[in-house]
PDB file of C-alpha atoms in Angstrom:
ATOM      1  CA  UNK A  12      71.792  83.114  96.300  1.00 67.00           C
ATOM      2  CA  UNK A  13      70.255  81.412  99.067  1.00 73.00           C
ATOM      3  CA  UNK A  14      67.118  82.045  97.709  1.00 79.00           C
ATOM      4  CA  UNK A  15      66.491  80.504  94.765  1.00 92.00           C
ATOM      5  CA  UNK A  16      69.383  77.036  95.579  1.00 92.00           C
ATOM      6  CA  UNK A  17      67.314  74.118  94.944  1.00 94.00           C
ATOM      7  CA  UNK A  18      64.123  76.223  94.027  1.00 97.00           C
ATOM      8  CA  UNK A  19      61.866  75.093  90.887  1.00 98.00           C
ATOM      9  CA  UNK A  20      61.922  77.985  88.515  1.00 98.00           C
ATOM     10  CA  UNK A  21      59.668  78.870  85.357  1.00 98.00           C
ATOM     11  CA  UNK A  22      60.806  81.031  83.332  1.00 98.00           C
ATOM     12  CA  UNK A  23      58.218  82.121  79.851  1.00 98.00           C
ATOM     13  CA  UNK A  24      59.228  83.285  77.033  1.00 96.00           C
ATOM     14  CA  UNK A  25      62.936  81.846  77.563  1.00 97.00           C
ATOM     15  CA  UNK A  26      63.928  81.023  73.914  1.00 96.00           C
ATOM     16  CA  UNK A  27      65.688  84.487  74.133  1.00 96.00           C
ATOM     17  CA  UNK A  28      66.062  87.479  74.990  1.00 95.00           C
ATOM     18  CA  UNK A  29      65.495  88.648  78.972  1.00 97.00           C
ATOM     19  CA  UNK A  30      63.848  85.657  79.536  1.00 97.00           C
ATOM     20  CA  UNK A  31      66.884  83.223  78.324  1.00 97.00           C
ATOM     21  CA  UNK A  32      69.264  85.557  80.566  1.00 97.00           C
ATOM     22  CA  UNK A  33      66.993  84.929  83.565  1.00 98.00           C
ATOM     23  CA  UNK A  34      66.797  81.326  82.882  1.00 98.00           C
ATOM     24  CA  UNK A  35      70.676  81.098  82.847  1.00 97.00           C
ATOM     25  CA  UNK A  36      70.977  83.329  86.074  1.00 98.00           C
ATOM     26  CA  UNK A  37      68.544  80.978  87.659  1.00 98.00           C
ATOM     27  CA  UNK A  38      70.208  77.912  87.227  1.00 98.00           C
ATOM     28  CA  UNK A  39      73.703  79.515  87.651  1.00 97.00           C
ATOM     29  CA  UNK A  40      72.390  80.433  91.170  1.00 96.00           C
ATOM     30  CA  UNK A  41      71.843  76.778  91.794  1.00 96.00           C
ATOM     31  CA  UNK A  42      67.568  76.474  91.062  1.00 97.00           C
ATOM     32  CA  UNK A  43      66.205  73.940  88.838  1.00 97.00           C
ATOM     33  CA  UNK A  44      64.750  75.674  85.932  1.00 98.00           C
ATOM     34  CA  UNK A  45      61.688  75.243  83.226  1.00 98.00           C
ATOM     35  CA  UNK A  46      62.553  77.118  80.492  1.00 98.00           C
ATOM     36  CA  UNK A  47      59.544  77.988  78.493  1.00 98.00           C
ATOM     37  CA  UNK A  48      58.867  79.187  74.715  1.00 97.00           C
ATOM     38  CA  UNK A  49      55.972  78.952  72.412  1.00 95.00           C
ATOM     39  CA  UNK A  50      58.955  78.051  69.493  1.00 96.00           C
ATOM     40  CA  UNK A  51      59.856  74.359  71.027  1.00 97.00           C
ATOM     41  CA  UNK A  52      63.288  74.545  69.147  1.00 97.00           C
ATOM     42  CA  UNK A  53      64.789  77.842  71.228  1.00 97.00           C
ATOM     43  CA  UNK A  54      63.127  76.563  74.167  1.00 97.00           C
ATOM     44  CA  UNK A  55      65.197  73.019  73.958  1.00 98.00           C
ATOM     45  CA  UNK A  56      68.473  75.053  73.239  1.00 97.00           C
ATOM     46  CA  UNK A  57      67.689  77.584  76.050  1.00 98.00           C
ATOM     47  CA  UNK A  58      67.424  74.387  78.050  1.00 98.00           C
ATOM     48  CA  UNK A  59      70.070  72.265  77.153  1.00 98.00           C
ATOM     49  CA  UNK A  60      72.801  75.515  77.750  1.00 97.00           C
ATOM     50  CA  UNK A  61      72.035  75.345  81.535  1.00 98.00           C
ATOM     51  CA  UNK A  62      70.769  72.521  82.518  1.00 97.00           C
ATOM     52  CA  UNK A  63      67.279  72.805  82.249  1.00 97.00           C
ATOM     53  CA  UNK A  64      63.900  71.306  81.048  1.00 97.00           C
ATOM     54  CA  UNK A  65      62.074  72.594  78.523  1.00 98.00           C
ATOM     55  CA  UNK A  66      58.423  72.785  78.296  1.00 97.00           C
ATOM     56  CA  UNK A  67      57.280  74.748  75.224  1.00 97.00           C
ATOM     57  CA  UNK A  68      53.747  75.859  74.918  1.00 96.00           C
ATOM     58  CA  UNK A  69      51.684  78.641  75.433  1.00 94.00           C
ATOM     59  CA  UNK A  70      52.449  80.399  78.245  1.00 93.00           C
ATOM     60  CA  UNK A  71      49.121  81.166  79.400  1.00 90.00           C
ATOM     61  CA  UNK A  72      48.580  77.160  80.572  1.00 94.00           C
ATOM     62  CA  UNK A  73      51.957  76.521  81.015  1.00 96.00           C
ATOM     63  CA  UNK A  74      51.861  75.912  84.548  1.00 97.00           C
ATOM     64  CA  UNK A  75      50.606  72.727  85.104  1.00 97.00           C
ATOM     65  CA  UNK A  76      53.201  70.731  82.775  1.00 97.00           C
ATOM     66  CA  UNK A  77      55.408  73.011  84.110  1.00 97.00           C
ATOM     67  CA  UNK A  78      54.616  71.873  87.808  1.00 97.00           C
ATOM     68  CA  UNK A  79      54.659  67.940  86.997  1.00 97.00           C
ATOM     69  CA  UNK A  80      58.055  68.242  84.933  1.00 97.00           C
ATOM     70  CA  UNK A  81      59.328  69.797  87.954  1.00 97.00           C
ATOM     71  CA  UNK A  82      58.146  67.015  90.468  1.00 96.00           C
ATOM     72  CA  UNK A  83      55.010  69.194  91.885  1.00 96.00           C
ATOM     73  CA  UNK A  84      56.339  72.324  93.121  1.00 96.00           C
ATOM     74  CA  UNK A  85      56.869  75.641  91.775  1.00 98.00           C
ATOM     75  CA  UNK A  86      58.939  78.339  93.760  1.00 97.00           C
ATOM     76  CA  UNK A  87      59.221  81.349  91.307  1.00 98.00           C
ATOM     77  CA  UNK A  88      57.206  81.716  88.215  1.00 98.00           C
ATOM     78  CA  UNK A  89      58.401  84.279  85.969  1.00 98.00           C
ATOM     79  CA  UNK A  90      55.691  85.840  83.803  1.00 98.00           C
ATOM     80  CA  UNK A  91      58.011  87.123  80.901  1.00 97.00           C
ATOM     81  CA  UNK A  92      56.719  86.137  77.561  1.00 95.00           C
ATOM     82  CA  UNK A  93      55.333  89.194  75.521  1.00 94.00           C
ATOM     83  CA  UNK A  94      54.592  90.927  72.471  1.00 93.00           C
ATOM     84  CA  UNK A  95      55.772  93.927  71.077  1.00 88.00           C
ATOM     85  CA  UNK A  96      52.269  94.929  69.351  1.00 87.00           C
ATOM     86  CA  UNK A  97      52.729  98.542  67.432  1.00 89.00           C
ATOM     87  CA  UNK A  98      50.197 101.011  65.850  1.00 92.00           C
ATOM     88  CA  UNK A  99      47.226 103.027  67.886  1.00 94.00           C
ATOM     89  CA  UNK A 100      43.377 102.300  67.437  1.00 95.00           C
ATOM     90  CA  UNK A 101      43.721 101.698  63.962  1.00 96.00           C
ATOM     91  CA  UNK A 102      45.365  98.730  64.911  1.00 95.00           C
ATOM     92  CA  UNK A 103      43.416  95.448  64.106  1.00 96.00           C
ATOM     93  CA  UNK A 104      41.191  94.173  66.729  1.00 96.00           C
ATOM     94  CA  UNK A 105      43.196  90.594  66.937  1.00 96.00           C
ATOM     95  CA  UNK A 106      46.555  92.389  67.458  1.00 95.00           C
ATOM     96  CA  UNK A 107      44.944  94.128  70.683  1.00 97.00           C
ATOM     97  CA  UNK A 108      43.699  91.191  71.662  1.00 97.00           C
ATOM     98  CA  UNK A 109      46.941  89.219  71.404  1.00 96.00           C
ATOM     99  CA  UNK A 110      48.286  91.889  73.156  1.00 96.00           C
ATOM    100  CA  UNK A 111      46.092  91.974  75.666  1.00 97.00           C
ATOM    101  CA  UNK A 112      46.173  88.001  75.880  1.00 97.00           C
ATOM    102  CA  UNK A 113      50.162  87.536  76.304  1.00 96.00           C
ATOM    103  CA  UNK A 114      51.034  90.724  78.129  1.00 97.00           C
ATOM    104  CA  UNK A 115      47.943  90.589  80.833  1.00 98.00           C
ATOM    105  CA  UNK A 116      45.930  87.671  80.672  1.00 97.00           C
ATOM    106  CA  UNK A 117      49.062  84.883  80.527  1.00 97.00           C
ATOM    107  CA  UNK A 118      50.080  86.773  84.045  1.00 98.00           C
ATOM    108  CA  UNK A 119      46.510  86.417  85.729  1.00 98.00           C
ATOM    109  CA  UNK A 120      46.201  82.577  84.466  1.00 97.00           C
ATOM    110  CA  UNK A 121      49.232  81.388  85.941  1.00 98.00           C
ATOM    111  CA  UNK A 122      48.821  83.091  89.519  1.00 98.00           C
ATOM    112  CA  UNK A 123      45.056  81.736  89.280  1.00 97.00           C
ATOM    113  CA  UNK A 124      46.987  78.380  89.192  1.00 97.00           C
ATOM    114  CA  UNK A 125      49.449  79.320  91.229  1.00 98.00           C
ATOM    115  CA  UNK A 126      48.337  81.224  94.362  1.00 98.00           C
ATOM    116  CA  UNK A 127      46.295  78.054  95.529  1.00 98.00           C
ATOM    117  CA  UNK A 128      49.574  76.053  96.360  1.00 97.00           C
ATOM    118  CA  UNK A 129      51.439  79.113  97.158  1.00 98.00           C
ATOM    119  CA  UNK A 130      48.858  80.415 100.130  1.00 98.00           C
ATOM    120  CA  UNK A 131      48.914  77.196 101.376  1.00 98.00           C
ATOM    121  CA  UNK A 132      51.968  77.282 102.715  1.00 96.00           C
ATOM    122  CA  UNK A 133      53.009  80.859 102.767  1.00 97.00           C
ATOM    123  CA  UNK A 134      55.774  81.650  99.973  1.00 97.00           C
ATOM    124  CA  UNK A 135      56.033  81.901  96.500  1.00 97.00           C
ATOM    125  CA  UNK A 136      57.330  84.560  93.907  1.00 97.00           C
ATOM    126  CA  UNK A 137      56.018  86.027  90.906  1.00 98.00           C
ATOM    127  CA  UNK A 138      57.980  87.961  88.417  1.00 98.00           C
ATOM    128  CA  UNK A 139      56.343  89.757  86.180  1.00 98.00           C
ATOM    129  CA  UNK A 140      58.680  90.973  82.897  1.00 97.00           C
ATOM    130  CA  UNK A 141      56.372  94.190  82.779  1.00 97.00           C
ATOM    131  CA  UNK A 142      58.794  97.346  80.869  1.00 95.00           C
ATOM    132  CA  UNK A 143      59.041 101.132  81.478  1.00 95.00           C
ATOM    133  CA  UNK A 144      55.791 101.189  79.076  1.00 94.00           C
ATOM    134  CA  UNK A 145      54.306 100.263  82.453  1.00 96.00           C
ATOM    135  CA  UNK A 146      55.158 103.120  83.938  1.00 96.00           C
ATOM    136  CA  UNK A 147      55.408 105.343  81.511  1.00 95.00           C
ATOM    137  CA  UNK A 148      54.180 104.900  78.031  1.00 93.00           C
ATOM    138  CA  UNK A 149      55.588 103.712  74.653  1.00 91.00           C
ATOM    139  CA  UNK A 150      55.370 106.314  70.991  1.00 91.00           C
ATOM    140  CA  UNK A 151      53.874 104.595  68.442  1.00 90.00           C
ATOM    141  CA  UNK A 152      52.523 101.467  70.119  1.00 92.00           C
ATOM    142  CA  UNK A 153      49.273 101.923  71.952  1.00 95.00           C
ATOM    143  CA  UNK A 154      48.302  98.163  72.152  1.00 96.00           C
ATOM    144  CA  UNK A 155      51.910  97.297  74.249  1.00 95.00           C
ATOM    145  CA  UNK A 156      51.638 100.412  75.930  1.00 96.00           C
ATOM    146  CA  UNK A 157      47.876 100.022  77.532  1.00 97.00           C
ATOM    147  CA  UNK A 158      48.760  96.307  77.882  1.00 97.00           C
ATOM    148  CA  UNK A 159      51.857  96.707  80.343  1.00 97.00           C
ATOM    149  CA  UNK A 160      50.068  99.088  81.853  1.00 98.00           C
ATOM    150  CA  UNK A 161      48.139  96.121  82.746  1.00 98.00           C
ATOM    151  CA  UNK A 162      50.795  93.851  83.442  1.00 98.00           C
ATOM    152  CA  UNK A 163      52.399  96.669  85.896  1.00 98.00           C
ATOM    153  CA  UNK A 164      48.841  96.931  87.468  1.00 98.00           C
ATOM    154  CA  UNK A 165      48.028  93.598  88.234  1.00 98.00           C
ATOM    155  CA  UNK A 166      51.568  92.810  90.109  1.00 98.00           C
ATOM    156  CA  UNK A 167      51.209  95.616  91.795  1.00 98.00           C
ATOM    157  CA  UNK A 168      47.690  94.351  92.832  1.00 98.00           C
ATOM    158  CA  UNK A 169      49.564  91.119  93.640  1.00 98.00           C
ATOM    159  CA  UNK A 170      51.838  92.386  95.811  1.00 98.00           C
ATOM    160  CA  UNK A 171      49.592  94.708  97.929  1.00 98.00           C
ATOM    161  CA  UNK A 172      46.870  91.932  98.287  1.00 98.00           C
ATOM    162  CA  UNK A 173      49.550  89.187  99.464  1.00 98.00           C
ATOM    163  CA  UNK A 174      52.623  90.241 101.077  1.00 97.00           C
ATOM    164  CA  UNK A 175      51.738  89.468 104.139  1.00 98.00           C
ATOM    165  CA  UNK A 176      51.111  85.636 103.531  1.00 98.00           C
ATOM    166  CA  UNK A 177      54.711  85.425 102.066  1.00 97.00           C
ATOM    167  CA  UNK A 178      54.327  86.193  98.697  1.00 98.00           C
ATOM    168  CA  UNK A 179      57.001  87.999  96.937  1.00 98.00           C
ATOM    169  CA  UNK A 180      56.347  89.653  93.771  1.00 98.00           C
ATOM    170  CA  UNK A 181      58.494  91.956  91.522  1.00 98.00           C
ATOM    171  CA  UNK A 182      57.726  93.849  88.167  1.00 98.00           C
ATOM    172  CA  UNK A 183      60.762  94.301  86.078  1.00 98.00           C
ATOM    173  CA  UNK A 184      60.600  97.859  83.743  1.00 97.00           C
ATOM    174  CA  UNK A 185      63.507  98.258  81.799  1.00 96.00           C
ATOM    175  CA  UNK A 186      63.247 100.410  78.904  1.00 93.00           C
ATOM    176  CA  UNK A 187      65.226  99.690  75.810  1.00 88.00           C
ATOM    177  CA  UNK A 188      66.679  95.959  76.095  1.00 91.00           C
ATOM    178  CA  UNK A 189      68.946  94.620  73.431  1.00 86.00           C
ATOM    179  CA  UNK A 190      66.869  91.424  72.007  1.00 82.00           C
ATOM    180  CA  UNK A 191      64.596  90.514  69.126  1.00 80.00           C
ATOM    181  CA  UNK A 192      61.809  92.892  69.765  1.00 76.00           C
ATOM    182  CA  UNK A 193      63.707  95.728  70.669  1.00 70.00           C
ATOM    183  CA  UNK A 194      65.126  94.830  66.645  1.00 68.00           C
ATOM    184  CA  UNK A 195      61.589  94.990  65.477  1.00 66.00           C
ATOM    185  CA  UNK A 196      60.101  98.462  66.822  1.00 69.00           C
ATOM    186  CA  UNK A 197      61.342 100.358  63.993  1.00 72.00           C
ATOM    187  CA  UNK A 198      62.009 103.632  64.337  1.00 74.00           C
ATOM    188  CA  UNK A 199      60.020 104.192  67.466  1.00 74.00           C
ATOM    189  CA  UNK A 200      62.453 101.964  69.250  1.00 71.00           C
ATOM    190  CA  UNK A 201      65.731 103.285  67.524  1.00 77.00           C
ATOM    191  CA  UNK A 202      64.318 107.054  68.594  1.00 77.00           C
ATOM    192  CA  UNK A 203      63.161 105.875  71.980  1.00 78.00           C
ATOM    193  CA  UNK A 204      65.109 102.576  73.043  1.00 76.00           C
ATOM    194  CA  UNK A 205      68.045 102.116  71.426  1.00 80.00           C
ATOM    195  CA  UNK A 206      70.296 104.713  72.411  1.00 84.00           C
ATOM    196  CA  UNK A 207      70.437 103.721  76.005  1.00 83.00           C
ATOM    197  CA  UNK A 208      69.465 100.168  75.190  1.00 87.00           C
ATOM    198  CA  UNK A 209      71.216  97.559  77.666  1.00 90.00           C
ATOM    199  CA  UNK A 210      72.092  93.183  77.183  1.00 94.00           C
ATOM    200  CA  UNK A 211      69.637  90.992  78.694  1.00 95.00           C
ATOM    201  CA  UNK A 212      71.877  89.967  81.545  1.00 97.00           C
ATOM    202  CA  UNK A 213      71.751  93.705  83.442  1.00 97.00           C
ATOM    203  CA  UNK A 214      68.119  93.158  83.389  1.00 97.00           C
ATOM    204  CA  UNK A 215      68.564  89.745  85.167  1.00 98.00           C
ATOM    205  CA  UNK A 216      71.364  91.320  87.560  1.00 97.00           C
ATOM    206  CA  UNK A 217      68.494  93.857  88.417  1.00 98.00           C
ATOM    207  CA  UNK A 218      65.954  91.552  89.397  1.00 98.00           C
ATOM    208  CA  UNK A 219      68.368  89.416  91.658  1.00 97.00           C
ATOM    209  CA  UNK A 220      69.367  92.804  93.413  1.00 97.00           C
ATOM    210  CA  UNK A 221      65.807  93.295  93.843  1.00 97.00           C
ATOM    211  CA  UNK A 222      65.551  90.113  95.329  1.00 97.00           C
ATOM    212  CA  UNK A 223      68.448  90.687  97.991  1.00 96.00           C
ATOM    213  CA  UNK A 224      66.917  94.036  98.572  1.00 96.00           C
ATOM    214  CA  UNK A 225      63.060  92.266  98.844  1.00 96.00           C
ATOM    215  CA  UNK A 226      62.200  95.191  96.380  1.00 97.00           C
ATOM    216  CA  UNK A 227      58.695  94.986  94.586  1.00 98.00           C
ATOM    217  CA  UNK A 228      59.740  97.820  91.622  1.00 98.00           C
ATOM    218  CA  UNK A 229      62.864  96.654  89.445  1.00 98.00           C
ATOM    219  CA  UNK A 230      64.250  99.370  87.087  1.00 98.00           C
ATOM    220  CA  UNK A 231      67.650  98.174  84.988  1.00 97.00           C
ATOM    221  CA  UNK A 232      67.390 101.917  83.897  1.00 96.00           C
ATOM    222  CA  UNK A 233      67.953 103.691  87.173  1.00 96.00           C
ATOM    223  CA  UNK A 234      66.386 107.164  85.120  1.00 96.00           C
ATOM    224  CA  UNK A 235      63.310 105.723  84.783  1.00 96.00           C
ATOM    225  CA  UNK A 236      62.397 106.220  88.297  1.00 96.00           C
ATOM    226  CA  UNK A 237      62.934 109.671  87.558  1.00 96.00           C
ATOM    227  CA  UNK A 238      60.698 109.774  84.360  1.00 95.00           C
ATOM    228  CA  UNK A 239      57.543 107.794  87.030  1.00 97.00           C
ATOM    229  CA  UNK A 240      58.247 110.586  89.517  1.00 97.00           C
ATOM    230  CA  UNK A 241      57.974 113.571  86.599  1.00 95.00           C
ATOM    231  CA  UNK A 242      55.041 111.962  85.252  1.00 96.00           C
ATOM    232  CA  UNK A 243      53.026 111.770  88.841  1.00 97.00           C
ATOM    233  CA  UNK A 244      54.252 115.404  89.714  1.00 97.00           C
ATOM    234  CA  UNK A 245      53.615 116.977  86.702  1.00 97.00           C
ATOM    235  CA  UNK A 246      51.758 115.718  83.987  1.00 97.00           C
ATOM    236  CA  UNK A 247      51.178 118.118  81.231  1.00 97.00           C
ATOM    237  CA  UNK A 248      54.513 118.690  81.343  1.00 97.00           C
ATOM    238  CA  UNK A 249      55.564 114.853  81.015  1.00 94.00           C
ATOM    239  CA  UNK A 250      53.034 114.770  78.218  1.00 96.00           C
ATOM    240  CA  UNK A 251      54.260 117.573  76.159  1.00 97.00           C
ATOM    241  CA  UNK A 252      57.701 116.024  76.496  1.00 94.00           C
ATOM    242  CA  UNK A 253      56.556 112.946  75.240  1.00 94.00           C
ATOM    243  CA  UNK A 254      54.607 114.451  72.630  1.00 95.00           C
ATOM    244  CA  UNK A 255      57.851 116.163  71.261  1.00 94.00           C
ATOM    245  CA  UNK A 256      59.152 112.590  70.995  1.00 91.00           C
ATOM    246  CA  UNK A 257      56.159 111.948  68.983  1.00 93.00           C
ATOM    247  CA  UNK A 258      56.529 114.919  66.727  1.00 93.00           C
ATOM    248  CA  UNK A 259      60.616 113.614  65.935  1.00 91.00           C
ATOM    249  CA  UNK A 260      59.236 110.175  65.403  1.00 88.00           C
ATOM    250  CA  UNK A 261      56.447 111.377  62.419  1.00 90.00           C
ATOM    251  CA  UNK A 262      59.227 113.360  61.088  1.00 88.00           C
ATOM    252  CA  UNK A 263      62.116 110.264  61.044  1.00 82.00           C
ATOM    253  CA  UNK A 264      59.372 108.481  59.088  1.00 79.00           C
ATOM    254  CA  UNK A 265      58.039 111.225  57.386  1.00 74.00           C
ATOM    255  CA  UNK A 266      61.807 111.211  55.707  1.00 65.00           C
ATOM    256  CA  UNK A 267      61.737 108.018  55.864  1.00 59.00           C
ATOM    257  CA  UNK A 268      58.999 107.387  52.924  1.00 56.00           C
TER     258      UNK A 268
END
């Protein structure tokens, strides 16, 4: 793809997952590619599969190592570390703010750093791993749910403010995606996510469709634009739907214990 050959790439949360299938889909399309991962091991082995460099850290200051290991530029910056934080306000005040941290915060940091460089001379893309939370909402997890709210919010803010100075920006909302933290949502995600769940790599075939198409909204689960437009149209009715959902899910657990 003409678009990313010879482009510097960063890719977050890349140890696994959607972000190691974007890193390889990267760097098969001929970019140079910073794999990033707060666990330094899965970052190296995400790495060493295609190519890449691995930079492991946190990353909400990730970009400035990131920038100097690729030689001072960055093309595309993919925002797609997260956490998968569960429960409603009961949860404990550190878990919402780690939530709110890695799923909103770690996005505004690195286009703070980025949009500098980027303005300058008119073209740069941000890709922010957002999910159909975003859009919709998620049963059982009100910290990830208000959080990629967020996320989805401030590309879309991105997008609106910049586009005509060249930058590109995309929010990627699949729903359920077969990885780690799909495995950990418990029976919210086997009620919700798993029975249409899809492999990381249709997530990263999504986004580089979006990117032929110069497409701001990426959905690997076409339905889910259906789902956005019931919600907007008619929203008692979405929300009784989804409260349904949340009446099955206290009874699975309810049989459950």
């Amino acid at each position: 793809m003409a678009a990313v050959r010879d482009k510097s790439v960063v890719v977050t949360g890349a140890g696994g997952g959607i972000g190691a299938a974007l890193a390889r889909r990267f760097a098969a399309e001929g970019a140079r590619v910073v794999v990033n991962d707060l666990d330094e091991a899965r970052a190296k082995e995400t790495a060493a599969q295609i190519g890449g460099l691995a930079v492991p850290g946190d990353a909400s200051g990730i970009v400035p190592a990131a920038r100097e290991a690729l030689g001072g530029t960055i093309d595309v910056f993919c925002a797609n570390a997260g956490v998968g934080t569960g429960g409603g306000p009961e949860a404990p005040e550190d878990a919402w703010e780690l939530a709110w941290d890695v799923n909103v915060m770690a996005h505004v940091r690195a286009a703070r750093e980025l949009l500098p460089e980027w303005l300058e001379r008119g073209a740069g893309r941000f890709v922010s791993t957002v999910s159909a939370a975003g859009l919709l909402t998620m049963v059982g997890a009100a910290p990830y749910s208000v959080t990629k709210h967020g996320a989805y919010a401030f590309a879309e803010w991105l997008s609106l403010t910049y586009r005509h100075r060249g930058i590109r920006v995309h929010a990627i909302c699949p729903q359920g995606v077969r990885t780690d933290m799909l495995a950990a949502t418990g029976a919210a995600g086997d009620l919700v996510l798993a029975p249409t769940a899809i492999e990381p790599a249709v997530v990263a075939d999504a986004l580089f469709a979006a990117m032929t198409e110069d497409r701001f909204l990426v959905l690997p689960h076409p339905e889910a634009a259906d789902y956005y437009a019931a919600r907007a149209t008619d929203p008692d009715g979405w929300l009784t739907a989804m409260n349904r959902l949340q009446q099955k899910l206290e009874e699975r657990e309810g049989d459950a214990r």
